[in-house]
Every structure is written in structure tokens, then in C-alpha cells.
């Protein structure tokens, strides 16, 4: 069976430069993150002719759009990136240029910190207000209320808010997507990955950092009452945590304790798979593994790295599942 030929389409500042870069392109790597982190793009180029020492040198914040996949038309739109770093290297082994792009412009990443106190405000209202300042749309579950202090940049605050309320945040182009991980795993929509399709894998199960039980407490100075609530995930080998955080009642304390456990343990077993390139595998996609024994289960892709070079197209995915349950044997 003939192998499909890989391709990487590069649009630089609105112009298709795929053909211009083809003779000197060494590789393109796109890294897609699920949990509140900007996507990353790396373009590696041969600079033996010194083009990037002169007019071809990219400017910081130049816009690059990339599509990765196969020449047959099976391609993945990786989205837009802004140049964050350009590195030129040279020596006896040759000269090269590496361009690093991030899926967020610098004015968002390096925005000034803000201070704001929220008192029992709707989460939807808080997030939409911050997202509007940054120029982003918002989709996903934003039910409930939140109390607390913002003391970081807008994007950092939105990501922390997601963590503290049992959600995960994915940044995709101009949209902030909020997921409830339990909903993703129970949706029934997933891709099956058989061990025979995998080039290599890496599984690690560590006790370090694992938290099984959390207790949240708060002393209300006005009413002279102490509120507390606990959550025990009954994770083998897990430790415990005590957090003092403002709550209105014992029920809210128990809910915050559960959210803390889910956030701390959302990675669970560290499961990494290296495969032939697959444009379907993006951060946030649910997959089911087969042929890995006790580790076969439903997972969410926490990070997906797609790499195209002369050697072909490969995909590396890191799977996560909080409080993962093993399949029945």
C-alpha cells in the first residue's frame, strides 16, 4: 500500500509561502494544549543561503497560519499564530532558522495584571467580561457563581477560575472553550486506538503529587461560624490537603473540595502514544485505548503534537483521565 505524502501549508502575513519555503523547509511542529495554554508552532528552515540574515527575517508578532496533513486533502487547520521568537544558528554543521509562534498575540500573554474582588457573581458574567477585554469569544458550560479576588492578567485569571470551578479551558483561535471533563467522557463520541497502530508508548503511574482527600474550611468573622466540607476520591496512595478558602456554607465547602481533587488529579496515569500522523487527534478529543491491558480506558487528549518533515508525518498524544477507572477484565 502506497504511503500518503505529508504536507504543511504555511500562510505568512496573509500570503501563501508554502512554495517559497519548500526547498529549505526542514520541519513543522504544531503542539495543541487542552488546559489553558497557548498552542505552539515551530518552523525549522535551512539558512545556508543566508536569506534570514537579511530581508526574510521575521518580525515579532507577524501572523502565521498553518495547515498540516496529507496532499490528498486530509488536512488539519492548526489556526493562527504570532511570531514570538526567531533563532538563527550556524556552524560547521550548517546554518538554520527556527521560528517559534504562539496562538496568542503578545499583548494578551504579557498584558498587565489586574485587581478585582468578585462577590458571588455569575461565572458566565465574569468570564464574558474578561474575554471581551481580550477580544475573545466564549463557549461551553459557565453555570454557577464564584467569589474571590483577581490578582493576575485576564487570561491567567480565566484559567484559574476554570480550575477552581471544576473545568478545563482550551484556547482555539479566537475562542475560549470551557469543558466539564465528565461530560466529555460520557458523550459517547471517541476514537479507538489499538496498540497495533502505535509506533511507541510510555505509561507512568506515580504516587507523588496525588491527592485523595481534600477539606475546605472558612471562618466567618461576621457570624462567628466555621464552615467546612470534605471530599474523598478514595485514590490509592493519595495524600490529603487542607485549604482555607472563603465559602458561604458547608455545601459550598464540599463542592470546592471536590473541584480541587478533580483539578489536582486530572492527569491521572501519564499515558503517551506516538503514532503515524492523524489529523483527527486534537487536544480535547476523547479516545479509547485497546491492547494495553489494565490501562485500557476512555481518555481525553491533554496535549497533541503534530510534526511534519522529510521523514513523514507523526502525531504524539498525551492522554489524561481524572480518577481513571480500569475496564472490567
CSV table of C-alpha atoms in Angstrom, one decimal:
chain,number,residue,atom,x,y,z
A,1,UNK,CA,0.0,0.0,0.0
A,2,UNK,CA,1.4,3.4,-1.0
A,3,UNK,CA,2.1,5.8,1.8
A,4,UNK,CA,0.2,9.1,1.7
A,5,UNK,CA,2.5,12.1,1.3
A,6,UNK,CA,2.6,14.6,4.1
A,7,UNK,CA,2.1,18.3,3.6
A,8,UNK,CA,2.3,21.6,5.5
A,9,UNK,CA,0.7,24.7,4.1
A,10,UNK,CA,2.1,28.0,5.5
A,11,UNK,CA,0.4,31.3,5.2
A,12,UNK,CA,2.6,34.2,6.3
A,13,UNK,CA,1.1,37.6,6.8
A,14,UNK,CA,-1.8,36.6,4.5
A,15,UNK,CA,0.4,35.2,1.8
A,16,UNK,CA,0.8,31.6,0.9
A,17,UNK,CA,4.6,31.0,1.2
A,18,UNK,CA,4.5,27.2,1.0
A,19,UNK,CA,6.2,27.0,-2.4
A,20,UNK,CA,8.8,29.6,-1.4
A,21,UNK,CA,9.8,27.7,1.7
A,22,UNK,CA,9.6,24.2,0.3
A,23,UNK,CA,13.2,23.9,-0.8
A,24,UNK,CA,14.5,25.0,2.6
A,25,UNK,CA,11.8,23.6,4.9
A,26,UNK,CA,13.2,21.1,7.4
A,27,UNK,CA,10.1,20.6,9.5
A,28,UNK,CA,6.9,22.0,11.1
A,29,UNK,CA,5.6,21.1,14.5
A,30,UNK,CA,2.3,22.1,16.0
A,31,UNK,CA,1.6,21.5,19.7
A,32,UNK,CA,-2.1,21.7,20.8
A,33,UNK,CA,-2.9,22.0,24.5
A,34,UNK,CA,-6.1,21.4,26.3
A,35,UNK,CA,-5.6,23.1,29.7
A,36,UNK,CA,-5.4,26.9,29.3
A,37,UNK,CA,-2.1,27.1,27.5
A,38,UNK,CA,-1.4,28.7,24.1
A,39,UNK,CA,-0.8,26.5,21.1
A,40,UNK,CA,2.8,26.4,19.9
A,41,UNK,CA,4.2,26.3,16.3
A,42,UNK,CA,7.8,25.6,15.4
A,43,UNK,CA,9.1,26.0,11.8
A,44,UNK,CA,12.6,24.9,11.2
A,45,UNK,CA,14.4,26.1,8.0
A,46,UNK,CA,17.7,25.7,6.3
A,47,UNK,CA,19.5,29.0,6.1
A,48,UNK,CA,22.6,28.1,4.1
A,49,UNK,CA,21.9,30.9,1.7
A,50,UNK,CA,21.6,33.4,4.5
A,51,UNK,CA,18.2,34.6,3.5
A,52,UNK,CA,17.1,35.1,7.1
A,53,UNK,CA,20.0,37.3,7.9
A,54,UNK,CA,18.5,39.9,5.6
A,55,UNK,CA,15.0,40.6,4.2
A,56,UNK,CA,13.5,37.2,5.2
A,57,UNK,CA,14.0,37.8,8.9
A,58,UNK,CA,10.5,37.6,10.5
A,59,UNK,CA,9.2,40.3,12.8
A,60,UNK,CA,7.9,39.6,16.2
A,61,UNK,CA,4.0,39.4,16.2
A,62,UNK,CA,3.9,38.6,12.5
A,63,UNK,CA,0.9,36.3,11.8
A,64,UNK,CA,1.3,32.8,10.6
A,65,UNK,CA,-1.5,30.3,9.7
A,66,UNK,CA,-0.7,26.6,9.2
A,67,UNK,CA,-2.4,23.5,7.9
A,68,UNK,CA,-0.9,20.1,8.4
A,69,UNK,CA,-1.9,16.8,6.9
A,70,UNK,CA,-1.7,14.9,3.6
A,71,UNK,CA,-1.7,16.0,-0.1
A,72,UNK,CA,-4.9,14.0,-0.7
A,73,UNK,CA,-6.8,16.7,1.1
A,74,UNK,CA,-6.9,15.3,4.6
A,75,UNK,CA,-5.6,18.4,6.4
A,76,UNK,CA,-6.0,19.9,9.8
A,77,UNK,CA,-6.3,23.7,10.3
A,78,UNK,CA,-3.9,24.4,13.1
A,79,UNK,CA,-5.1,28.0,13.4
A,80,UNK,CA,-3.3,31.3,13.6
A,81,UNK,CA,0.0,32.0,15.4
A,82,UNK,CA,2.0,35.1,16.2
A,83,UNK,CA,5.8,35.1,16.0
A,84,UNK,CA,7.2,35.0,19.5
A,85,UNK,CA,10.8,34.1,18.9
A,86,UNK,CA,13.3,33.8,16.0
A,87,UNK,CA,16.5,31.9,16.4
A,88,UNK,CA,19.4,31.8,13.9
A,89,UNK,CA,22.2,29.2,14.4
A,90,UNK,CA,25.2,28.3,12.3
A,91,UNK,CA,28.5,26.4,12.3
A,92,UNK,CA,30.3,23.5,10.7
A,93,UNK,CA,27.1,21.5,10.6
A,94,UNK,CA,25.2,24.2,8.7
A,95,UNK,CA,23.0,27.3,9.2
A,96,UNK,CA,19.4,27.2,10.2
A,97,UNK,CA,16.5,29.4,11.2
A,98,UNK,CA,13.9,28.4,13.8
A,99,UNK,CA,10.6,30.4,14.1
A,100,UNK,CA,8.5,29.9,17.2
A,101,UNK,CA,4.9,31.1,17.2
A,102,UNK,CA,2.2,31.1,19.8
A,103,UNK,CA,-1.6,31.0,19.3
A,104,UNK,CA,-1.9,34.2,21.4
A,105,UNK,CA,-0.6,37.6,20.5
A,106,UNK,CA,2.0,39.1,22.9
A,107,UNK,CA,-0.4,41.9,24.0
A,108,UNK,CA,-2.6,39.1,25.6
A,109,UNK,CA,0.2,37.0,27.0
A,110,UNK,CA,2.1,39.9,28.5
A,111,UNK,CA,-1.0,42.0,29.5
A,112,UNK,CA,-0.8,44.0,32.8
A,113,UNK,CA,-2.1,42.3,35.9
A,114,UNK,CA,-5.5,43.4,37.2
A,115,UNK,CA,-7.1,43.6,40.7
A,116,UNK,CA,-10.8,42.9,41.2
A,117,UNK,CA,-12.9,41.5,44.0
A,118,UNK,CA,-15.9,39.3,43.0
A,119,UNK,CA,-18.6,38.6,45.4
A,120,UNK,CA,-21.0,35.7,44.5
A,121,UNK,CA,-21.0,36.8,40.8
A,122,UNK,CA,-22.3,34.6,37.9
A,123,UNK,CA,-19.3,32.8,36.4
A,124,UNK,CA,-20.7,33.5,32.9
A,125,UNK,CA,-20.7,37.2,33.6
A,126,UNK,CA,-17.2,37.2,35.0
A,127,UNK,CA,-15.7,35.2,32.1
A,128,UNK,CA,-17.5,37.0,29.4
A,129,UNK,CA,-16.4,40.4,30.8
A,130,UNK,CA,-12.7,39.4,30.9
A,131,UNK,CA,-12.9,37.7,27.5
A,132,UNK,CA,-14.4,40.8,25.9
A,133,UNK,CA,-11.5,42.9,27.1
A,134,UNK,CA,-9.1,40.4,25.4
A,135,UNK,CA,-11.1,40.1,22.2
A,136,UNK,CA,-12.2,36.5,22.6
A,137,UNK,CA,-15.5,34.7,22.3
A,138,UNK,CA,-16.6,32.2,24.9
A,139,UNK,CA,-18.4,28.8,24.5
A,140,UNK,CA,-19.1,26.0,27.0
A,141,UNK,CA,-20.5,25.4,30.4
A,142,UNK,CA,-20.3,28.5,32.6
A,143,UNK,CA,-23.1,27.8,35.1
A,144,UNK,CA,-22.8,28.7,38.8
A,145,UNK,CA,-21.4,31.6,40.8
A,146,UNK,CA,-17.9,32.5,42.1
A,147,UNK,CA,-16.4,34.6,44.9
A,148,UNK,CA,-12.8,35.6,45.1
A,149,UNK,CA,-10.0,38.0,44.1
A,150,UNK,CA,-8.5,38.5,40.7
A,151,UNK,CA,-4.8,39.4,41.0
A,152,UNK,CA,-3.2,38.4,37.7
A,153,UNK,CA,-3.6,39.0,34.0
A,154,UNK,CA,-7.0,38.4,32.4
A,155,UNK,CA,-6.1,35.2,30.7
A,156,UNK,CA,-4.3,33.8,33.8
A,157,UNK,CA,-7.4,34.7,35.9
A,158,UNK,CA,-9.8,33.0,33.5
A,159,UNK,CA,-7.7,29.8,33.5
A,160,UNK,CA,-7.5,29.8,37.3
A,161,UNK,CA,-11.3,30.3,37.5
A,162,UNK,CA,-11.8,27.3,35.3
A,163,UNK,CA,-9.6,25.2,37.6
A,164,UNK,CA,-11.3,26.3,40.7
A,165,UNK,CA,-14.7,25.5,39.4
A,166,UNK,CA,-14.0,22.0,38.1
A,167,UNK,CA,-13.5,23.0,34.4
A,168,UNK,CA,-10.7,22.9,31.9
A,169,UNK,CA,-10.1,25.7,29.4
A,170,UNK,CA,-8.9,25.3,25.8
A,171,UNK,CA,-7.8,28.2,23.6
A,172,UNK,CA,-8.7,27.7,20.0
A,173,UNK,CA,-8.2,30.6,17.5
A,174,UNK,CA,-10.3,33.5,18.8
A,175,UNK,CA,-12.5,31.3,21.2
A,176,UNK,CA,-12.1,30.2,24.8
A,177,UNK,CA,-13.7,26.8,25.2
A,178,UNK,CA,-14.8,25.6,28.6
A,179,UNK,CA,-15.2,21.8,29.2
A,180,UNK,CA,-16.6,19.8,32.0
A,181,UNK,CA,-14.3,16.7,31.7
A,182,UNK,CA,-17.0,14.3,33.0
A,183,UNK,CA,-19.3,15.5,30.1
A,184,UNK,CA,-16.5,14.8,27.5
A,185,UNK,CA,-16.0,11.2,28.8
A,186,UNK,CA,-19.7,10.4,28.9
A,187,UNK,CA,-20.6,11.8,25.5
A,188,UNK,CA,-20.0,8.5,23.7
A,189,UNK,CA,-18.0,10.2,20.9
A,190,UNK,CA,-14.5,8.9,20.8
A,191,UNK,CA,-11.7,7.5,18.6
A,192,UNK,CA,-10.5,3.9,19.2
A,193,UNK,CA,-6.7,3.5,19.3
A,194,UNK,CA,-5.4,-0.1,19.1
A,195,UNK,CA,-1.9,-0.9,20.4
A,196,UNK,CA,-1.0,-2.4,17.0
A,197,UNK,CA,-1.4,1.1,15.4
A,198,UNK,CA,1.1,2.7,17.8
A,199,UNK,CA,4.8,3.3,17.0
A,200,UNK,CA,5.7,3.5,20.7
A,201,UNK,CA,4.1,4.2,24.0
A,202,UNK,CA,5.1,5.4,27.5
A,203,UNK,CA,3.0,4.7,30.6
A,204,UNK,CA,3.9,6.1,34.1
A,205,UNK,CA,1.9,5.8,37.3
A,206,UNK,CA,3.2,7.9,40.2
A,207,UNK,CA,2.1,8.4,43.7
A,208,UNK,CA,3.9,11.7,44.1
A,209,UNK,CA,1.6,14.7,44.0
A,210,UNK,CA,-1.6,12.6,44.0
A,211,UNK,CA,-4.3,13.9,46.3
A,212,UNK,CA,-7.2,11.7,47.5
A,213,UNK,CA,-8.9,13.8,50.2
A,214,UNK,CA,-9.4,17.5,50.5
A,215,UNK,CA,-11.1,19.5,53.2
A,216,UNK,CA,-12.0,23.2,52.7
A,217,UNK,CA,-12.6,25.4,55.8
A,218,UNK,CA,-13.5,29.0,56.4
A,219,UNK,CA,-14.2,31.2,59.5
A,220,UNK,CA,-16.9,33.8,59.0
A,221,UNK,CA,-16.0,36.7,61.3
A,222,UNK,CA,-19.4,38.3,61.0
A,223,UNK,CA,-21.5,35.3,62.1
A,224,UNK,CA,-18.7,33.7,64.2
A,225,UNK,CA,-19.2,30.4,62.4
A,226,UNK,CA,-16.8,27.9,60.9
A,227,UNK,CA,-17.8,26.3,57.6
A,228,UNK,CA,-16.1,23.1,56.3
A,229,UNK,CA,-16.7,20.4,53.8
A,230,UNK,CA,-14.6,17.4,52.6
A,231,UNK,CA,-14.3,15.2,49.5
A,232,UNK,CA,-12.6,11.8,49.4
A,233,UNK,CA,-11.9,10.3,46.0
A,234,UNK,CA,-10.5,7.1,47.6
A,235,UNK,CA,-7.5,7.1,45.4
A,236,UNK,CA,-5.0,4.5,46.4
A,237,UNK,CA,-1.7,6.1,47.6
A,238,UNK,CA,-3.2,9.6,47.6
A,239,UNK,CA,-2.4,12.2,50.2
A,240,UNK,CA,-4.7,14.8,51.8
A,241,UNK,CA,-5.0,18.6,51.6
A,242,UNK,CA,-6.5,21.3,53.9
A,243,UNK,CA,-7.4,24.6,52.3
A,244,UNK,CA,-8.7,27.8,53.9
A,245,UNK,CA,-10.9,29.5,51.3
A,246,UNK,CA,-14.0,31.8,51.7
A,247,UNK,CA,-17.3,29.9,51.4
A,248,UNK,CA,-20.9,30.7,52.4
A,249,UNK,CA,-21.9,27.3,53.8
A,250,UNK,CA,-20.8,23.7,54.3
A,251,UNK,CA,-22.2,22.6,50.9
A,252,UNK,CA,-20.1,25.1,49.0
A,253,UNK,CA,-17.0,24.0,51.0
A,254,UNK,CA,-17.6,20.3,50.0
A,255,UNK,CA,-18.1,21.4,46.4
A,256,UNK,CA,-14.8,23.3,46.3
A,257,UNK,CA,-13.0,20.3,47.9
A,258,UNK,CA,-14.3,18.1,45.1
A,259,UNK,CA,-13.3,20.6,42.4
A,260,UNK,CA,-9.8,20.8,43.9
A,261,UNK,CA,-9.4,17.0,43.8
A,262,UNK,CA,-10.6,16.8,40.2
A,263,UNK,CA,-8.2,19.5,39.2
A,264,UNK,CA,-5.2,18.1,41.0
A,265,UNK,CA,-5.7,14.5,39.7
A,266,UNK,CA,-7.0,15.2,36.2
A,267,UNK,CA,-3.8,13.8,34.6
A,268,UNK,CA,-4.1,10.5,36.4
A,269,UNK,CA,-1.8,8.0,34.8
A,270,UNK,CA,0.6,9.6,32.4
A,271,UNK,CA,0.0,7.9,29.0
A,272,UNK,CA,1.8,8.9,25.9
A,273,UNK,CA,1.4,7.4,22.4
A,274,UNK,CA,3.5,8.0,19.3
A,275,UNK,CA,1.7,7.3,16.1
A,276,UNK,CA,1.5,7.8,12.4
A,277,UNK,CA,0.1,11.3,11.6
A,278,UNK,CA,-3.7,11.5,12.3
A,279,UNK,CA,-5.4,14.9,11.8
A,280,UNK,CA,-8.3,13.8,14.0
A,281,UNK,CA,-6.2,13.8,17.1
A,282,UNK,CA,-6.6,17.2,18.8
A,283,UNK,CA,-6.5,18.3,22.4
A,284,UNK,CA,-9.9,17.7,24.0
A,285,UNK,CA,-10.8,14.7,21.8
A,286,UNK,CA,-11.9,11.6,23.6
A,287,UNK,CA,-10.1,8.3,22.7
A,288,UNK,CA,-10.5,4.7,23.9
A,289,UNK,CA,-7.4,2.5,24.0
A,290,UNK,CA,-7.2,-1.2,23.2
A,291,UNK,CA,-4.5,-3.7,23.8
A,292,UNK,CA,-2.9,-2.0,26.8
A,293,UNK,CA,-4.3,-4.4,29.4
A,294,UNK,CA,-5.3,-2.7,32.7
A,295,UNK,CA,-4.7,0.7,31.2
A,296,UNK,CA,-7.4,0.3,28.5
A,297,UNK,CA,-10.0,3.0,29.2
A,298,UNK,CA,-11.5,6.2,27.9
A,299,UNK,CA,-9.2,9.2,28.0
A,300,UNK,CA,-9.0,12.8,26.9
A,301,UNK,CA,-6.1,14.1,24.8
A,302,UNK,CA,-4.4,16.6,27.0
A,303,UNK,CA,-1.7,17.5,24.5
A,304,UNK,CA,-1.3,16.6,20.8
A,305,UNK,CA,1.9,17.3,18.9
A,306,UNK,CA,1.8,17.0,15.1
A,307,UNK,CA,5.2,17.0,13.3
A,308,UNK,CA,5.8,17.1,9.5
A,309,UNK,CA,9.3,16.7,8.0
A,310,UNK,CA,11.0,14.8,5.2
A,311,UNK,CA,10.8,11.7,7.3
A,312,UNK,CA,7.0,11.8,7.3
A,313,UNK,CA,4.1,12.9,9.4
A,314,UNK,CA,3.8,11.8,13.1
A,315,UNK,CA,1.4,12.5,16.0
A,316,UNK,CA,2.3,12.3,19.6
A,317,UNK,CA,-0.6,12.5,22.2
A,318,UNK,CA,-0.6,12.7,25.9
A,319,UNK,CA,-3.7,11.2,27.5
A,320,UNK,CA,-5.4,12.2,30.7
A,321,UNK,CA,-8.3,10.9,32.8
A,322,UNK,CA,-9.0,12.1,36.3
A,323,UNK,CA,-9.7,9.3,38.8
A,324,UNK,CA,-9.4,6.8,35.9
A,325,UNK,CA,-11.3,3.6,36.3
A,326,UNK,CA,-9.8,0.5,34.7
A,327,UNK,CA,-12.0,-1.6,32.4
A,328,UNK,CA,-13.6,-4.7,33.7
A,329,UNK,CA,-11.5,-7.7,32.7
